[in-house]
Tab-separated table of C-alpha atoms in Angstrom:
chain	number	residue	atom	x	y	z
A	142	UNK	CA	-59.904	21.283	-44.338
A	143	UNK	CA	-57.174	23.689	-45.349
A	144	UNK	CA	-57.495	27.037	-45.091
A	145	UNK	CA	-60.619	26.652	-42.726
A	146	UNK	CA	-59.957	24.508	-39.715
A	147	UNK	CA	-56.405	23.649	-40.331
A	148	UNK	CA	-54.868	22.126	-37.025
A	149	UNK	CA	-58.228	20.357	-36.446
A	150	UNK	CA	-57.783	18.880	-39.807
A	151	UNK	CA	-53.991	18.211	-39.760
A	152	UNK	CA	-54.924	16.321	-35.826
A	153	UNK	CA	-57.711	13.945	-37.452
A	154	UNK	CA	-55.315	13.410	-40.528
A	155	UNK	CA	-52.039	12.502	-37.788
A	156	UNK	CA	-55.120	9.996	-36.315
A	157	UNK	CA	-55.231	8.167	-39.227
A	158	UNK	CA	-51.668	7.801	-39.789
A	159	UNK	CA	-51.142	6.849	-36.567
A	160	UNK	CA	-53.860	4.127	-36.871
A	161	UNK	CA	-52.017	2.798	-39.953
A	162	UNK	CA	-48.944	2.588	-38.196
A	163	UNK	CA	-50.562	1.034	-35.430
A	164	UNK	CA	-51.895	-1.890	-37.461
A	165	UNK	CA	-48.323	-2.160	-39.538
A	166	UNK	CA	-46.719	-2.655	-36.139
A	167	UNK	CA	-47.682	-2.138	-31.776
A	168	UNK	CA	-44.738	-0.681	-30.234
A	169	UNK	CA	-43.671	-1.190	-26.615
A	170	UNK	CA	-42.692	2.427	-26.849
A	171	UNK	CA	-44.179	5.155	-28.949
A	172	UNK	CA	-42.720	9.417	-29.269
A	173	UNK	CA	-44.211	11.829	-30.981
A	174	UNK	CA	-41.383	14.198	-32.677
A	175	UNK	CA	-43.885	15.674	-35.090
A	176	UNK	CA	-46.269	17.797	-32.796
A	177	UNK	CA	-49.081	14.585	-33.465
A	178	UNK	CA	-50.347	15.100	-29.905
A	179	UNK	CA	-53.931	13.181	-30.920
A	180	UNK	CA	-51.529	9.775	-31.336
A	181	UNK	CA	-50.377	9.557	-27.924
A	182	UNK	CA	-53.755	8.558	-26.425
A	183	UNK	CA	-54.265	6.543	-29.573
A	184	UNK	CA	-51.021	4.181	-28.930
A	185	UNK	CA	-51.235	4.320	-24.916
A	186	UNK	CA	-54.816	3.237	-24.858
A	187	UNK	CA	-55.250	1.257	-27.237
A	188	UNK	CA	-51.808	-0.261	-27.735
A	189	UNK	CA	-50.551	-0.085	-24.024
A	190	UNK	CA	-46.957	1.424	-25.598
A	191	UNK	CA	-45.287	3.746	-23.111
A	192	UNK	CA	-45.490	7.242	-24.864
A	193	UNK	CA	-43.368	10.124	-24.875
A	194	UNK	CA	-43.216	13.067	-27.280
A	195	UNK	CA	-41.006	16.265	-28.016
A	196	UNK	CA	-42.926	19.365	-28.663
A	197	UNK	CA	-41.292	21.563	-30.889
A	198	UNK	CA	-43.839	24.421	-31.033
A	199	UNK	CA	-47.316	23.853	-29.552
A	200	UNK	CA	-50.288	22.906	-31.767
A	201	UNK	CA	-52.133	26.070	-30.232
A	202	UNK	CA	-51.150	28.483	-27.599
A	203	UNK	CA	-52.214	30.620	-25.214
A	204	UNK	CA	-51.298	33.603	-27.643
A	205	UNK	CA	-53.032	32.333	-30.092
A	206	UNK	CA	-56.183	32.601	-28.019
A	207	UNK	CA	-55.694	35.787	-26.384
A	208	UNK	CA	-54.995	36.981	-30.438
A	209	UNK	CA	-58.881	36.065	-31.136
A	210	UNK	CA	-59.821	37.202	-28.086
A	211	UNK	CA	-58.366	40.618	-28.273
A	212	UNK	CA	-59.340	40.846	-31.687
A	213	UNK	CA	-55.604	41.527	-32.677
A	214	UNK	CA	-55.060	41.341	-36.268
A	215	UNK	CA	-52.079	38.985	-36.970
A	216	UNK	CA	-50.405	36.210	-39.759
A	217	UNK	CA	-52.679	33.721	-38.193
A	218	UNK	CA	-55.866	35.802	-37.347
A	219	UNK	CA	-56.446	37.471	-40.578
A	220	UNK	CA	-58.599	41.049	-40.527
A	221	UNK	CA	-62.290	38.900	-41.889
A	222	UNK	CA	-61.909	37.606	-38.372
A	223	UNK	CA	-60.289	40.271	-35.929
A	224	UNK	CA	-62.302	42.941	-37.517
A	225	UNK	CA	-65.654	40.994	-37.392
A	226	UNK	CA	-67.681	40.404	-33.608
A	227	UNK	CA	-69.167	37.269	-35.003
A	228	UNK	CA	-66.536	35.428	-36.581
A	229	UNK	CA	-63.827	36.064	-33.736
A	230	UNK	CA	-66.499	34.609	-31.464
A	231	UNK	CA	-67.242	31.373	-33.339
A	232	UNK	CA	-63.192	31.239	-33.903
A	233	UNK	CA	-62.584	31.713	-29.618
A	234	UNK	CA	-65.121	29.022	-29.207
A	235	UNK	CA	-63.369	26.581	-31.879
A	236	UNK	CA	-59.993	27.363	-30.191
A	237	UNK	CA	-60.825	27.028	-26.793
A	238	UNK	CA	-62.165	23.467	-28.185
A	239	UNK	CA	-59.197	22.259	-29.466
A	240	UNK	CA	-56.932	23.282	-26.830
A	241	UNK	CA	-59.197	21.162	-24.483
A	242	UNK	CA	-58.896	18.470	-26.678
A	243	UNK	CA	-55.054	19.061	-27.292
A	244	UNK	CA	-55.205	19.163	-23.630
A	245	UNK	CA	-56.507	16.291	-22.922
A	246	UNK	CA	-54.058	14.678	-25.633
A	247	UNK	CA	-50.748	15.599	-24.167
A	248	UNK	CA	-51.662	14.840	-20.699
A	249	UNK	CA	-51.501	10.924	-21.959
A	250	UNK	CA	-47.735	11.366	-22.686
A	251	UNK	CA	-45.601	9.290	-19.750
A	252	UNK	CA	-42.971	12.111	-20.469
A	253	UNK	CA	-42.695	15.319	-22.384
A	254	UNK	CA	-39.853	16.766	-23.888
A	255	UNK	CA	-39.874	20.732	-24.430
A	256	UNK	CA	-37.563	22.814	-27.352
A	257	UNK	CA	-37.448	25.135	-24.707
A	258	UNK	CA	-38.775	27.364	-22.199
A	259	UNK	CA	-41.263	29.530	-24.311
A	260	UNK	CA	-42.832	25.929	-25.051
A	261	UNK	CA	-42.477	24.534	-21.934
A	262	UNK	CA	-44.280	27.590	-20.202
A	263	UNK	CA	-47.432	26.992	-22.594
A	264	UNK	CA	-47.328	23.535	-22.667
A	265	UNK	CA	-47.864	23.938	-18.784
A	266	UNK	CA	-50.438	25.844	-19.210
A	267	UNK	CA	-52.439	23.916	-22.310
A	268	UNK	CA	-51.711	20.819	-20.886
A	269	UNK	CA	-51.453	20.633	-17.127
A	270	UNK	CA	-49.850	17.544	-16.870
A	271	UNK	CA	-48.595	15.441	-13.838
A	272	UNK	CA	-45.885	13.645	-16.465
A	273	UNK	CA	-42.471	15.127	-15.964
A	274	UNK	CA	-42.012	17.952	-18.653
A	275	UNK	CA	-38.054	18.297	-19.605
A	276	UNK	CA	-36.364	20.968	-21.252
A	277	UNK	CA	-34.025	19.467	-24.092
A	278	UNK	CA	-32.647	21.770	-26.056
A	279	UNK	CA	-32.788	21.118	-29.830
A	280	UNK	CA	-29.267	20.116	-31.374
A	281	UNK	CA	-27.400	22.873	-33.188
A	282	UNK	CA	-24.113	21.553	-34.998
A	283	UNK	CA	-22.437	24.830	-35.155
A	284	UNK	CA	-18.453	23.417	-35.159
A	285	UNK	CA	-18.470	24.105	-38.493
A	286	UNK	CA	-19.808	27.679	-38.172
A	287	UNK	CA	-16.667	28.922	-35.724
A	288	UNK	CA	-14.342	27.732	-38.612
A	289	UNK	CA	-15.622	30.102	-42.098
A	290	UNK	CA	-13.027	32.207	-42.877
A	291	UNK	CA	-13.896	35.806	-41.777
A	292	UNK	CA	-13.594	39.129	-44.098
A	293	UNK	CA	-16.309	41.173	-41.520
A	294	UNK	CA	-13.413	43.163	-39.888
A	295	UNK	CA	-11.928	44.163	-43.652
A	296	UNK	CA	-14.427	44.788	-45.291
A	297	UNK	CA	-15.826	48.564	-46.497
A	298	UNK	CA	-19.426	47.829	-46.294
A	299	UNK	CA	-20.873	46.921	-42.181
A	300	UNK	CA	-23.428	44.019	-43.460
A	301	UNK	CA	-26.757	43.293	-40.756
A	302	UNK	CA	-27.794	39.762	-41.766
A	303	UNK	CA	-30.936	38.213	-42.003
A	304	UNK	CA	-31.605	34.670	-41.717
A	305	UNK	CA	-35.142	33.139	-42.259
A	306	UNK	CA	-37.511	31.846	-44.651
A	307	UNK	CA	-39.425	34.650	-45.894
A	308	UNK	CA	-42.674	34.468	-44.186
A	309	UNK	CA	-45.196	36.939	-42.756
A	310	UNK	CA	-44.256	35.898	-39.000
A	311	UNK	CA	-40.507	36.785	-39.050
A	312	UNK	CA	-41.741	40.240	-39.817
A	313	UNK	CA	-38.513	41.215	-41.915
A	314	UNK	CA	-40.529	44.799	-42.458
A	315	UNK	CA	-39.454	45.592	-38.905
A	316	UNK	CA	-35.582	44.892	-40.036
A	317	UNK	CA	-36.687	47.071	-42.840
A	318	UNK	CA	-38.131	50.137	-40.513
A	319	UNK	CA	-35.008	49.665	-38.094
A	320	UNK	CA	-32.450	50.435	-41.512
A	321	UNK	CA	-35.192	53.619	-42.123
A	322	UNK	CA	-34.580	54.651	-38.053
A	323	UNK	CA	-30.718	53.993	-38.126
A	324	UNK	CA	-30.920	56.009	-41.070
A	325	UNK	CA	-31.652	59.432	-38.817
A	326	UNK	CA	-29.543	58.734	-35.653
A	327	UNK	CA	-25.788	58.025	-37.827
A	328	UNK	CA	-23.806	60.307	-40.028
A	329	UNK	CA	-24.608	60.246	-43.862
A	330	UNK	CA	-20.948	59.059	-44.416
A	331	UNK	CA	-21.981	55.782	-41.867
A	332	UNK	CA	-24.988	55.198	-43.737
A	333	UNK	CA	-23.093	54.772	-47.185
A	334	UNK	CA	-21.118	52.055	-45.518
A	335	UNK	CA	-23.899	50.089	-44.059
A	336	UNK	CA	-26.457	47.699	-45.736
A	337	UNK	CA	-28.702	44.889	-44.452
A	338	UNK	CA	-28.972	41.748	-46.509
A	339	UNK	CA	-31.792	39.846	-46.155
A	340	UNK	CA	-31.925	36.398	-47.056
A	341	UNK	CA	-34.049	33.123	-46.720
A	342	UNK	CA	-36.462	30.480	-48.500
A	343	UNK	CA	-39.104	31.165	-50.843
A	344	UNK	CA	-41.703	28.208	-51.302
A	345	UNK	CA	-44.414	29.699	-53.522
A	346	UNK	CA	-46.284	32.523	-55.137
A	347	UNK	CA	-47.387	33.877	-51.892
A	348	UNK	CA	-43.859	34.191	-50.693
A	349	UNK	CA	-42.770	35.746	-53.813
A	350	UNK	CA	-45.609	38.411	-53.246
A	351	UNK	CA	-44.283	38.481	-49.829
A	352	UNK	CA	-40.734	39.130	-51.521
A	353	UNK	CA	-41.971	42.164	-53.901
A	354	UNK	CA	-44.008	43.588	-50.896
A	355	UNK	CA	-40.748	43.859	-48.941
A	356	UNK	CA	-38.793	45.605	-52.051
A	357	UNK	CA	-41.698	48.027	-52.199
A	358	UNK	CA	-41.667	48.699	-48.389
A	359	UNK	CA	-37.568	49.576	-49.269
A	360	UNK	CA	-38.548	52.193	-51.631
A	361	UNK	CA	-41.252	53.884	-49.921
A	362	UNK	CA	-38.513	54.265	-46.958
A	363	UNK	CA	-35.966	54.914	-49.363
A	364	UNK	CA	-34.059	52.128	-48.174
A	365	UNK	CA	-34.076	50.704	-51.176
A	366	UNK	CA	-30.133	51.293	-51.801
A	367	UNK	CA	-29.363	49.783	-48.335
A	368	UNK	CA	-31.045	46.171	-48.621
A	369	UNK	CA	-30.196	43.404	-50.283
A	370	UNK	CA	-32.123	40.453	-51.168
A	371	UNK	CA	-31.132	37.220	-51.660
A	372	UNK	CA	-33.725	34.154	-52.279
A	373	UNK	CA	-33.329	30.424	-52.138
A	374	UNK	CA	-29.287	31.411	-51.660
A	375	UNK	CA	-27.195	28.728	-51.668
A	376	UNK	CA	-25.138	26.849	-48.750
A	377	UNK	CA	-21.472	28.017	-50.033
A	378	UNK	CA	-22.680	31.359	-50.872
A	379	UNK	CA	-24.517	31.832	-47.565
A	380	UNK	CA	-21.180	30.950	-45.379
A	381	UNK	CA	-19.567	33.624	-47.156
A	382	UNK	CA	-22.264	36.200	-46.156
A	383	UNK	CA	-22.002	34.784	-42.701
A	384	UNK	CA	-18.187	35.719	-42.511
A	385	UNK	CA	-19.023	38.553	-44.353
A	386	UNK	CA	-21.348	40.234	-42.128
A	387	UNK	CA	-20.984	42.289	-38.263
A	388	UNK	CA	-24.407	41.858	-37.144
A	389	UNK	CA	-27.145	39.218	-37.148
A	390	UNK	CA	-30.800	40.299	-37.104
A	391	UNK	CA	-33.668	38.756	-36.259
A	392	UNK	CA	-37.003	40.243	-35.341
A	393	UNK	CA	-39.581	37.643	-35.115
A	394	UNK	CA	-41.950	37.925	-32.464
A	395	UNK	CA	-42.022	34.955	-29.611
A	396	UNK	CA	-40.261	32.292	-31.640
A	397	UNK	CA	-40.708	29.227	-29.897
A	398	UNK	CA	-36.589	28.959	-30.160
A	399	UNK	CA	-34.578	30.248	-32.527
A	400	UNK	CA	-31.686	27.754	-34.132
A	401	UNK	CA	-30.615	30.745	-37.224
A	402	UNK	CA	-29.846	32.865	-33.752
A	403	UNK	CA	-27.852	30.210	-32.485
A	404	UNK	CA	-26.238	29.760	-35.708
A	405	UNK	CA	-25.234	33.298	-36.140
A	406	UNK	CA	-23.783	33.741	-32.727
A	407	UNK	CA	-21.374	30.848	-33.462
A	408	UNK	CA	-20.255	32.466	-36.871
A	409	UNK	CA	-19.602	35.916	-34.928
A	410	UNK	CA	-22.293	38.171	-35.412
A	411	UNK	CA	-23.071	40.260	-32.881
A	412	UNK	CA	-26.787	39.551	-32.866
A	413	UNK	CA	-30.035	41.626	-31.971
A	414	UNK	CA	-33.007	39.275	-31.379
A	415	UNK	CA	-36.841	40.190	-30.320
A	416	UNK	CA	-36.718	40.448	-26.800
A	417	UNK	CA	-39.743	37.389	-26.875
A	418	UNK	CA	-40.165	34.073	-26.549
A	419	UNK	CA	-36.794	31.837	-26.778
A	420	UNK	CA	-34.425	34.325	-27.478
A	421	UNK	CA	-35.473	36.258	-24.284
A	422	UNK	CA	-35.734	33.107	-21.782
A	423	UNK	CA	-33.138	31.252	-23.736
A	424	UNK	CA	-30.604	32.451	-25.418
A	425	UNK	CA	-29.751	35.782	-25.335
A	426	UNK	CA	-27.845	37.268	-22.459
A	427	UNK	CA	-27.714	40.976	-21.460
A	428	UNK	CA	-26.456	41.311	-18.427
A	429	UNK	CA	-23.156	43.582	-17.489
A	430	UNK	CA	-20.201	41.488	-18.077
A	431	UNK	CA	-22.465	38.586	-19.665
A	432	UNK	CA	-23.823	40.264	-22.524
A	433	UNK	CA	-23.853	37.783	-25.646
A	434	UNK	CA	-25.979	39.624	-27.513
A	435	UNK	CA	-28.958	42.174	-28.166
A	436	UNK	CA	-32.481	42.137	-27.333
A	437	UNK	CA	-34.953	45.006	-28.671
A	438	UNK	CA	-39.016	44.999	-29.957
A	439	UNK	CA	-39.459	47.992	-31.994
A	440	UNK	CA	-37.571	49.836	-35.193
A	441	UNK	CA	-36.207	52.652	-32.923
A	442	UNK	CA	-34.590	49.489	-30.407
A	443	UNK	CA	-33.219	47.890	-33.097
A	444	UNK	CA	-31.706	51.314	-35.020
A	445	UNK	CA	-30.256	52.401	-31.379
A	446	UNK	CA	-28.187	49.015	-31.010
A	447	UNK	CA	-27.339	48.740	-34.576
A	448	UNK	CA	-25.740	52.065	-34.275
A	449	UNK	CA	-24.262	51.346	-30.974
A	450	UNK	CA	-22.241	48.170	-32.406
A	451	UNK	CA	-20.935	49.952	-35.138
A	452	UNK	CA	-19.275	52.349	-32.979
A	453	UNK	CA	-18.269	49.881	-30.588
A	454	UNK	CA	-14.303	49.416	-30.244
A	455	UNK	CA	-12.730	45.746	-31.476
A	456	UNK	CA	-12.310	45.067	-28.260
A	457	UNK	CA	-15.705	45.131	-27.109
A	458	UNK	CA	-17.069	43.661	-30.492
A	459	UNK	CA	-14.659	40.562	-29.709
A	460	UNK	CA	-15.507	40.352	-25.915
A	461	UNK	CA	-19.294	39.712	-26.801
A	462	UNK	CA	-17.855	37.410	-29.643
A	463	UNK	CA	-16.605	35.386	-27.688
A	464	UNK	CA	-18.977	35.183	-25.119
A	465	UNK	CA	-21.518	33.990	-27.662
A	466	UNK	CA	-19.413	31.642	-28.759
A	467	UNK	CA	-19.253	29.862	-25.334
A	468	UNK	CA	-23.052	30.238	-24.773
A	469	UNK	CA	-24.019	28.592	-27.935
A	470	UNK	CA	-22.201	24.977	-26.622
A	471	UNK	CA	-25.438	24.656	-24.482
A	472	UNK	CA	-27.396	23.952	-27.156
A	473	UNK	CA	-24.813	21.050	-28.820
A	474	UNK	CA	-25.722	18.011	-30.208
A	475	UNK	CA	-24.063	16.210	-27.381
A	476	UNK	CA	-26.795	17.893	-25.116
A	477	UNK	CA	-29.348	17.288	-26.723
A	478	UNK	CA	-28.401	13.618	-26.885
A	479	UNK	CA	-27.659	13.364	-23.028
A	480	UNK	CA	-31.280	15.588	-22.523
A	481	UNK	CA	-33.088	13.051	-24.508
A	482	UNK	CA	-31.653	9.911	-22.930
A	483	UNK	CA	-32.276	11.500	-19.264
A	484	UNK	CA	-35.761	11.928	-20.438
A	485	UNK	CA	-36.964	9.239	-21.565
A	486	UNK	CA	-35.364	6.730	-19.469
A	487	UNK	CA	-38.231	6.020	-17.792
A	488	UNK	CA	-40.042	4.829	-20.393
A	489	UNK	CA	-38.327	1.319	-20.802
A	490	UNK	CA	-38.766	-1.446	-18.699
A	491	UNK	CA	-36.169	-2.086	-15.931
């Protein structure tokens, strides 16, 4: 079914492997950590198991629909559709089927577990369930992460990291368009001393393309001297960057979460997320006297706070340190353990 129909497809293919392991074995209890939503009916009906499922990221999303709707060109609504009347209208139909039918699916679940509140809010509205939804916070190990050795406050060059696999919806050309805007508003002697270094997975051609696109974006802003790239870096060599680098950049556009944020907070970045989805209801903090980090949506945002961190005393650099520091222990593996247990308690037998 892939490219055409893809989460339809990828549903009907998580029936039949739920149907296999159905007839290998009938639980008492069946979750869903795999966003297989079309199981749960499949094991409570049919099996009488309790169910319960975590949703990472939602199958489809009320974005998604008011994307095909609009007529917004996006990653996932490519311009043969937004740009023509037909095909967007045979696409809202298809989508407004499935997320009846996803619907439908997730309100069989006994009890729901959520990433967090981005997810939660559109599960609630996809699903409408009368099960107990619960907020459990995915498990970041970051002990490890407050421990690197740190060069950042040494060091000649001010790195901005970037952590992500290199994909169309992290939108690293906005990190790219911030260095070109941070570019006019400091002093050409801050500007030599200041580079962003991007770095994250590549899994194929089209993310190589995606790669080359990115270097060509550099020099057409004549970045190019200010970027670095680093693919498929590894796990040694990307601590060092970590204690390396001043700020942590991340610009994608409602992620559902956001566990590289997390992870650069703990390390000591002082990070600028998209003021969207998890980061904004989440994680990120802006308040007077609470700030943790930074939240911002377009290139001039992110160039403004960029430049206002680099002139920031060490004072006020370590004050939002450690504040982000502390915030990130919500999101611990011993929460998410005690989350998961209070959720699903209810789904064995007294």
């Amino acid at each position: 079914m892939y490219p055409y129909f893809t989460i339809l497809g990828q549903s009907i293919g998580s029936l039949i492997l739920g149907v296999e392991a159905m007839l290998s074995e009938a639980p008492d209890i069946f979750i869903d950590t795999m966003g297989y939503a079309f199981t749960l009916p499949l094991f409570k009906y049919v099996c009488g198991s309790k169910v319960g499922c975590y949703v990472h990221y939602p199958t489809i999303s009320t974005d998604m629909l008011d994307a095909v709707q609009s007529r917004r060109l996006a990653y996932n609504n490519k311009k043969r559709v937004s740009g023509n009347p037909l095909a967007s209208f045979v696409k809202l139909r298809y989508y407004r089927m499935f997320a009846w039918l996803y619907g439908k699916c997730g309100r069989a679940a006994d009890s729901v577990m959520v990433n967090s509140s981005w997810t939660e809010e559109h599960i609630n509205k996809i699903w409408r369930t009368d099960s107990p939804i619960h907020k459990v916070f995915p498990p970041c190990d970051t002990s490890h992460l407050t421990k690197i050795p740190v060069t950042r406050e040494d060091a000649e060059i001010k790195k901005i990291l970037s952590l992500g696999q290199f994909r169309p919806e992290k939108d690293h050309p906005l990190q790219i368009k911030a260095m070109y805007e941070l570019r006019q508003i400091i002093s050409a002697q801050e500007w030599e001393r200041v580079k962003l270094v991007i770095i994250g997975g590549v899994r194929g051609e089209e993310d190589e393309k995606l790669v080359k696109d990115l270097k060509d974006l550099c020099k057409y802003l004549a970045v190019e001297e200010n970027v670095e790239f680093h693919v498929n870096l590894g796990y040694q060599e990307l601590l060092a960057e970590l204690g390396d680098s001043l700020i942590g950049i991340h610009t994608m556009w409602n992620e559902h979460f956001g566990i590289g944020i997390v992870e650069m907070m703990a390390a000591g970045l002082l990070t600028i997320a998209h003021r969207s989805g998890g980061p904004l209801m989440d994680i990120i903090i802006e308040e007077s006297g609470s700030r943790n980090g930074f939240l911002a949506i377009n290139a001039q945002e992110y160039a403004a706070h960029i430049a206002y961190i680099l002139s920031m005393t060490e004072e006020g650099k370590e004050s939002i340190r450690d504040r982000a520091c502390s915030s990130v222990n919500l999101f611990s593996s011993q929460s998410f353990d005690s989350g998961w247990t209070r959720a699903t308690d209810s789904l064995f037998p007294r």
